[in-house]
Coordinates of C-alpha atoms in Angstrom, one line a residue:
X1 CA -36.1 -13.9 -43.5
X2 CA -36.6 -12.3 -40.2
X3 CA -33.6 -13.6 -38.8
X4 CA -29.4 -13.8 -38.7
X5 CA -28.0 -16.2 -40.8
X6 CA -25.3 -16.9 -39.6
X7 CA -25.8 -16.4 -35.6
X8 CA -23.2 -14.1 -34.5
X9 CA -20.1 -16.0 -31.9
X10 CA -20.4 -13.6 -29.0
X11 CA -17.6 -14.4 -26.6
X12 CA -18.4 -14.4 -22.9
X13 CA -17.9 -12.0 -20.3
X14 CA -17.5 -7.8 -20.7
X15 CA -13.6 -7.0 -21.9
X16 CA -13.2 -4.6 -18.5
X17 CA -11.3 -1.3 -18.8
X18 CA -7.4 -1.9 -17.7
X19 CA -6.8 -1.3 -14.1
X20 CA -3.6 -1.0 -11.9
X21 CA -2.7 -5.2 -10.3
X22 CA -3.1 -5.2 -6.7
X23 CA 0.4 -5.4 -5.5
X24 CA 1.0 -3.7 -2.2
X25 CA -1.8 -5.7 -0.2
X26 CA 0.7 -8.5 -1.2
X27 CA 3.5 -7.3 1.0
X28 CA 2.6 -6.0 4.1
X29 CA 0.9 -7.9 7.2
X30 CA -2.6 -8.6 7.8
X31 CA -4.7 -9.4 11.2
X32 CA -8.5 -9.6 12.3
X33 CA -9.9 -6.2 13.9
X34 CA -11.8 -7.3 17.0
X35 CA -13.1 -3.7 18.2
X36 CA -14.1 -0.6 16.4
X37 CA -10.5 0.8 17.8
X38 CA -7.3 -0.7 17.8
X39 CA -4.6 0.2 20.4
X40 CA -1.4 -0.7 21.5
X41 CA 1.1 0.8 23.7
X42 CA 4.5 1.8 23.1
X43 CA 7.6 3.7 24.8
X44 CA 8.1 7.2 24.4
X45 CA 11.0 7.9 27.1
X46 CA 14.2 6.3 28.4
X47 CA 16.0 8.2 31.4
X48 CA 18.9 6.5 33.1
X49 CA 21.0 3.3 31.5
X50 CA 22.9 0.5 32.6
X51 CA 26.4 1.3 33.8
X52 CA 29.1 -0.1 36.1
X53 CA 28.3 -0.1 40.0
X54 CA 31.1 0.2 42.9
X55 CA 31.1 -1.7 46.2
X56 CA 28.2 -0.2 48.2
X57 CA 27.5 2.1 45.6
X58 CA 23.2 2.8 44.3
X59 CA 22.8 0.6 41.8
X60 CA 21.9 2.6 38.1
X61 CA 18.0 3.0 37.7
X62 CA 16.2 3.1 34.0
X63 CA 12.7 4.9 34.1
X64 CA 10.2 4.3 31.3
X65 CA 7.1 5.9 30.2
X66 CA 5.0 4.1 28.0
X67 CA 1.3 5.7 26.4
X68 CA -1.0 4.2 25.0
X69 CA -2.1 5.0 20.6
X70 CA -4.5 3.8 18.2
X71 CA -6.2 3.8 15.3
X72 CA -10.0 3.6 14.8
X73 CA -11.7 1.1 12.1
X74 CA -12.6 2.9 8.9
X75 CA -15.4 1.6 6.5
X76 CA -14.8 1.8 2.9
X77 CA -18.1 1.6 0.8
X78 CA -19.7 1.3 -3.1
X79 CA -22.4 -0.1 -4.5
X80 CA -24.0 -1.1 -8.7
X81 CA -27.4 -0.7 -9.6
X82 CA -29.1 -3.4 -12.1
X83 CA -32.1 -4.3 -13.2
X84 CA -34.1 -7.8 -12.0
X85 CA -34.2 -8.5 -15.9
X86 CA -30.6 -8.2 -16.4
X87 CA -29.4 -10.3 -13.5
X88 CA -31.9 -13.0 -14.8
X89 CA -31.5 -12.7 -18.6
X90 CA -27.4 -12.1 -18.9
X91 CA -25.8 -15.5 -17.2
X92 CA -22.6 -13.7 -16.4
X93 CA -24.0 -10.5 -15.3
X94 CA -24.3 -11.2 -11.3
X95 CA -20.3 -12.6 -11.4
X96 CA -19.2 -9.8 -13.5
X97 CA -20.7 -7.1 -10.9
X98 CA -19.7 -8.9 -8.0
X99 CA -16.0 -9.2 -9.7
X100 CA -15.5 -5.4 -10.5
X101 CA -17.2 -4.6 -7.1
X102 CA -14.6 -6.6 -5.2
X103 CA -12.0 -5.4 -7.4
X104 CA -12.5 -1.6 -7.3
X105 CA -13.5 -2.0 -3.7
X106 CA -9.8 -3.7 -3.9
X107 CA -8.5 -1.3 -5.8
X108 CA -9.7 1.7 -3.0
X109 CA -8.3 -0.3 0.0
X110 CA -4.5 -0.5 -1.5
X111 CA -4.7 3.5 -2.4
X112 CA -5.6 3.7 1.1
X113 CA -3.2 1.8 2.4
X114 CA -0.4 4.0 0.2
X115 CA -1.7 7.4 0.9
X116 CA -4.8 7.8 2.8
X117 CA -4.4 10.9 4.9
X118 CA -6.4 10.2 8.4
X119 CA -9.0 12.4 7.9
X120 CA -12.8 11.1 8.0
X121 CA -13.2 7.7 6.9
X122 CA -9.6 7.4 5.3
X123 CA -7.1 5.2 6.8
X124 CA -3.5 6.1 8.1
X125 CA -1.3 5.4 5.0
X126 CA 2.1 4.6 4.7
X127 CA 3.0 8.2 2.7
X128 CA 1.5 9.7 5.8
X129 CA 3.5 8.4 8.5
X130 CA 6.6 7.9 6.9
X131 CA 9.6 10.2 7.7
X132 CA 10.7 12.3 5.0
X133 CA 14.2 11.4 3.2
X134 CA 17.5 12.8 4.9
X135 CA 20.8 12.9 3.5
X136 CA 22.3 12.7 6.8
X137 CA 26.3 12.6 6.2
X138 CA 25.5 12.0 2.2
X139 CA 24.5 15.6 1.8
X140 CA 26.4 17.1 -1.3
X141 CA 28.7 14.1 -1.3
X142 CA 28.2 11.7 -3.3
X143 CA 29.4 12.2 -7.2
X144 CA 26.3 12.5 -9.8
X145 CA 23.8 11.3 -7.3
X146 CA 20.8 9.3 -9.2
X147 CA 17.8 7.6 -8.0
X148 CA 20.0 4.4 -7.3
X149 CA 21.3 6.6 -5.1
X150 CA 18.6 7.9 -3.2
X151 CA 17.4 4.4 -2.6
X152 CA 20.6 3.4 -1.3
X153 CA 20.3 6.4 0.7
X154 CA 17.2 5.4 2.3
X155 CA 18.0 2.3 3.3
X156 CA 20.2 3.7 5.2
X157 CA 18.6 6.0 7.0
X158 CA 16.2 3.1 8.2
X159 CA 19.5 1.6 9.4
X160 CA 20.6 4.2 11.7
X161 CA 16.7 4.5 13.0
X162 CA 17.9 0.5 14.2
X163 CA 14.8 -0.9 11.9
X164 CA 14.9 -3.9 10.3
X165 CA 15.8 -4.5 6.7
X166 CA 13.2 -2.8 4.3
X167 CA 11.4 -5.4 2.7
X168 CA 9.2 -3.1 -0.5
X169 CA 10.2 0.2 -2.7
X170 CA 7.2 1.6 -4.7
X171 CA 8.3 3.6 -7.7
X172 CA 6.0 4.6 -11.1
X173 CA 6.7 2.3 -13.5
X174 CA 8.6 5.1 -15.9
X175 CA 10.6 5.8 -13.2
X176 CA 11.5 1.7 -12.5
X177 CA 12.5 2.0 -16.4
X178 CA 14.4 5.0 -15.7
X179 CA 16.6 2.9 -13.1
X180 CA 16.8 0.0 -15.5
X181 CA 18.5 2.4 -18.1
X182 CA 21.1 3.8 -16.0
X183 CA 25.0 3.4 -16.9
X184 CA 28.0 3.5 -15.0
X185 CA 29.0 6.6 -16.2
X186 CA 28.8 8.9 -19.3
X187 CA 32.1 7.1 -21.0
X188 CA 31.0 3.2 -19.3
X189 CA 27.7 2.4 -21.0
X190 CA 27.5 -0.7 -18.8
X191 CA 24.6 -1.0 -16.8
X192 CA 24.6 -0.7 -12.8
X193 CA 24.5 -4.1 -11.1
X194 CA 23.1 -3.5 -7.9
X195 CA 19.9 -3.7 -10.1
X196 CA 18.9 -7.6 -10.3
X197 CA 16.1 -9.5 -11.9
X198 CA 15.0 -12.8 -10.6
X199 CA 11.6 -14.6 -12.0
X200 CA 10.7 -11.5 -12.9
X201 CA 10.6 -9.5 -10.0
X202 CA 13.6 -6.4 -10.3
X203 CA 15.4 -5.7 -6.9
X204 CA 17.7 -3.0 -5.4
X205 CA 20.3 -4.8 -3.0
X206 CA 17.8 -7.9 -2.7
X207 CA 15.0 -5.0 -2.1
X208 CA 11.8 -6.0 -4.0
X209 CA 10.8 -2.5 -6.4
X210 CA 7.2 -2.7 -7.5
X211 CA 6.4 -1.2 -10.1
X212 CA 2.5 0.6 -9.8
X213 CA 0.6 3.8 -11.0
X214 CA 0.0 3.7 -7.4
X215 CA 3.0 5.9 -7.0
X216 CA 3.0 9.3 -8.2
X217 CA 5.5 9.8 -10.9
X218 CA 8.9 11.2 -9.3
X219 CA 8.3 10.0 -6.3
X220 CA 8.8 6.7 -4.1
X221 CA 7.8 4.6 -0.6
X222 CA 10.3 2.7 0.9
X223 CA 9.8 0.1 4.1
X224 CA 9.4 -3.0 5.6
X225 CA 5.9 -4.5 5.2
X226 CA 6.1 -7.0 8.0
X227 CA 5.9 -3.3 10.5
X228 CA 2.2 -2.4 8.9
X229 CA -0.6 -4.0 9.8
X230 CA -4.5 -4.1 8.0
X231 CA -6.8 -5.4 10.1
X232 CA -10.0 -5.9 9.4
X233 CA -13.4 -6.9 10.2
X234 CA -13.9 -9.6 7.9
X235 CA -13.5 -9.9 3.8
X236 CA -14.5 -7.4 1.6
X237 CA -18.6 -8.0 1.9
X238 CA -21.0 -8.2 -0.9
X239 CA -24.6 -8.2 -0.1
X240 CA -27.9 -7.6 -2.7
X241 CA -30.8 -6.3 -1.5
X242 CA -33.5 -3.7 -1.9
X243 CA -32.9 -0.2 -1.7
X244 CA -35.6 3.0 -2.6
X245 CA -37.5 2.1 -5.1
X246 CA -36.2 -0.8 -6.1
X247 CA -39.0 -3.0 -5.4
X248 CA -41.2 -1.0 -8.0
X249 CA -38.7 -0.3 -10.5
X250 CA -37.5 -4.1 -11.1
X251 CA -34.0 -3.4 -9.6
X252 CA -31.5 -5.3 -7.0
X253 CA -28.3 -2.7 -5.3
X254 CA -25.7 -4.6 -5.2
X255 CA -23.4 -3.3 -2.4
X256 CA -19.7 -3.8 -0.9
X257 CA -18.3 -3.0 2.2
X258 CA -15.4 -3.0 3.7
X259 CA -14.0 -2.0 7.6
X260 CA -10.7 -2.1 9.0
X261 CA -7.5 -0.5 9.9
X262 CA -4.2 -0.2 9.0
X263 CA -2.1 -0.1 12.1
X264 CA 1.9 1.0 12.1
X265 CA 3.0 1.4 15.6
X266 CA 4.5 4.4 17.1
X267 CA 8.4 3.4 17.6
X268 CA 7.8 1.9 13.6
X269 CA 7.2 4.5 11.2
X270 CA 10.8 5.5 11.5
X271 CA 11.2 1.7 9.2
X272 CA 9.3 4.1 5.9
X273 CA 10.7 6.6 4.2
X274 CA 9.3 8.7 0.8
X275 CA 10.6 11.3 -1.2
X276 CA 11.0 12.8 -4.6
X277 CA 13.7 11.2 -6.8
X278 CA 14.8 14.3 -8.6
X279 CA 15.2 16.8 -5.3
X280 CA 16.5 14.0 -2.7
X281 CA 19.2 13.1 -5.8
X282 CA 19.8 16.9 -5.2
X283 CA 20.3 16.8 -1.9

């Protein structure tokens, strides 16, 4: 009487609602924002070239100009409300906030890094400065042009920009099973073998594809990650204090912040390229 008999097994924790697995942050550079504005400088002209010189002949002059970008540091901000009660009487509660703040806060910076748009506090994402895909001599030549295709495609248009070997392709993961079910032809059900799987990890030509509902459905990123930098100003930051009326309504804020940049230098972006599957397989 006046009690549960048995005692209920309660397992630990909250079971969190599923989330995308940070993937991108994985692959591309990172470095330590010194300033609230990072700069480099770059060359934006070549006149003149090196050539053959005759016997008392002017010798062949190359003039530069060089000019000087940046990006500024963004801040990326949220922050939990809970009660002084809660934080004491629930063991976990203080490592569960802290976990899904650092996670969403996560979770924010890699959109950002994908496809923030410059404006505000959003950083310069990849999407954004990448060129847009170009059939280049491939227009209307190659025979029933797929996504493998376009990706192939791609590549090579980083190749004739003189980039380096793209080292990421981010597709939706319907569209990754898409490629994966691809055949030959209509009549040769065998599947296309540029496609390889190793521990896992599905590449195109020894180009990593990951898989993530960060990509819109359709469409894909290509690029190297070593080109694109996020700096930042220090780790994602979680601090608890007192905000309003927290003092006289028992409550802590719990808040994360985050400030940094991602930097791809000028004479770069020409190493990422994005497009839709179905129109550049078109094309």
């Amino acid at each position: 009487s006046g009690g549960n008999v048995p005692v209920e097994q309660r397992i630990a924790g909250v079971n969190n609602l599923p989330t995308r697995q940070i993937r991108l942050l994985d692959v591309i550079a990172k470095g330590t924002a010194m300033s609230n504005v990072i700069s480099w400088v770059y060359e934006a002209t070549e006149v003149g070239s090196v050539g053959g010189t005759a016997e008392g002949a002017p010798k062949n002059q190359i003039d530069l100009t060089w000019v000087v970008d940046s990006e500024n540091v963004k801040k990326r901000t949220a922050y939990f409300k809970a009660t002084t009660e809660s934080l004491s009487d629930i063991e976990w509660m203080n490592t569960q906030i802290n976990g899904n703040l650092i996670k969403r806060m996560s979770k924010d910076l890699e959109a950002q890094v994908h496809d923030g748009d410059n404006t505000g506090q959003n950083l310069n994402g990849l999407k954004g400065i990448a060129s847009a895909f170009a059939a280049g001599v491939f227009a209307n030549t190659v025979d029933n042009a797929n996504s493998i295709d376009v990706l192939i495609c791609a590549m090579d248009q980083i190749a004739i920009a003189d980039q380096p070997f793209p080292t990421f392709i981010t597709m939706y993961p319907s569209d990754v099973t898409a490629l994966k079910l691809i055949k030959t032809s209509t009549t040769d059900k065998r599947y296309v073998d540029r496609l390889t799987v190793i521990a896992g990890q599905l590449s195109l030509d020894g180009v990593p594809i990951i898989a993530t509902t960060l990509e819109t459905a359709g469409e894909y990123l290509i690029g190297n990650g070593d080109l694109a930098t996020l700096y930042d100003k220090g780790a994602i930051r979680v601090d608890v204090g007192l905000d309003g009326n927290d003092f006289t309504e028992n409550k802590r804020t719990i808040l994360g912040e985050w400030r940094g940049a991602l930097v791809v230098e000028t004479n770069d972006r020409s190493a990422f390229v994005t497009g839709v599957l179905a129109t550049d397989a078109a094309a």
